[in-house]
């Protein structure tokens, strides 16, 4: 299998169909940010810009960055000043009043590089407000993939490419980068999956299933869905993902 086969890719169409709820659930972290008119804000991992335009509507001057060219183009189509950039290699120096990020940071390893770039990008007294997957996020889903991967002799690393820290772990990382942590909150957010579990797995963990040739690939997908049904699917057939969020606000001295 080539590295390209293992890469997670993003398409605005698939995001719209399967994951629009992610930006719809952004109100809480936007409230923590409380963007003010005239502030310069970096939206780190802006995706298709659905939340970026809310910061712009608050009167902030916003730059969005994302590592997916397709997402950058979708954000530009909404009028966002969006640029393609790797979050581990941010090129900004002391130019933002705030860095904001929603539902992205758990994808980006190593997190220390992201935190260092955020610290560099902020002006003195600038704030970093972010929400992403916290410890125990999608624990049932990960366990089911690992069980199926193990039974089939697969690569278990492909079942867990994420970083889901506790509030304590992430606070320590922020403090090591010079931030003062103002507040953190970790909370369960069981989230209805409008297109079901098989679609969610196919969109978000395709590389895990693609390590198998057909018909094993489809069988593995069916087995994971079957393992999860008793805990994550209700009697009407509606699926809920066991999301856990970590929300943080930290300030650069
Ligand atoms: C999350 O937002 O926690 C998430 C989304 C897709 C895959 C894994 C985690």
Short mmCIF file of C-alpha atoms and ligand atoms in Angstrom, two decimals, residues 103 106-107 133 137-138 162 164 200 204 243 245, ligand 1:
data_model
loop_
_atom_site.label_atom_id
_atom_site.label_comp_id
_atom_site.label_asym_id
_atom_site.label_seq_id
_atom_site.Cartn_x
_atom_site.Cartn_y
_atom_site.Cartn_z
CA UNK A 103 -12.69 20.10 15.35
CA UNK A 106 -6.93 15.98 16.93
CA UNK A 107 -5.89 15.21 13.34
CA UNK A 133 -11.50 15.63 20.40
CA UNK A 137 -13.32 10.52 22.08
CA UNK A 138 -15.05 7.88 19.91
CA UNK A 162 -5.59 10.88 16.27
CA UNK A 164 -7.13 13.00 22.08
CA UNK A 200 -19.03 7.93 8.88
CA UNK A 204 -13.33 9.45 8.31
CA UNK A 243 -17.81 12.19 20.75
CA UNK A 245 -14.83 17.47 23.25
C1 LIG B 1 -14.04 14.31 15.89
O1 LIG B 1 -14.50 15.42 15.58
O2 LIG B 1 -13.85 14.01 17.04
C2 LIG B 1 -13.71 13.33 14.82
C3 LIG B 1 -14.22 13.47 13.56
C4 LIG B 1 -13.88 12.54 12.60
C5 LIG B 1 -13.06 11.49 12.91
C6 LIG B 1 -12.57 11.36 14.18
C7 LIG B 1 -12.90 12.27 15.15
#
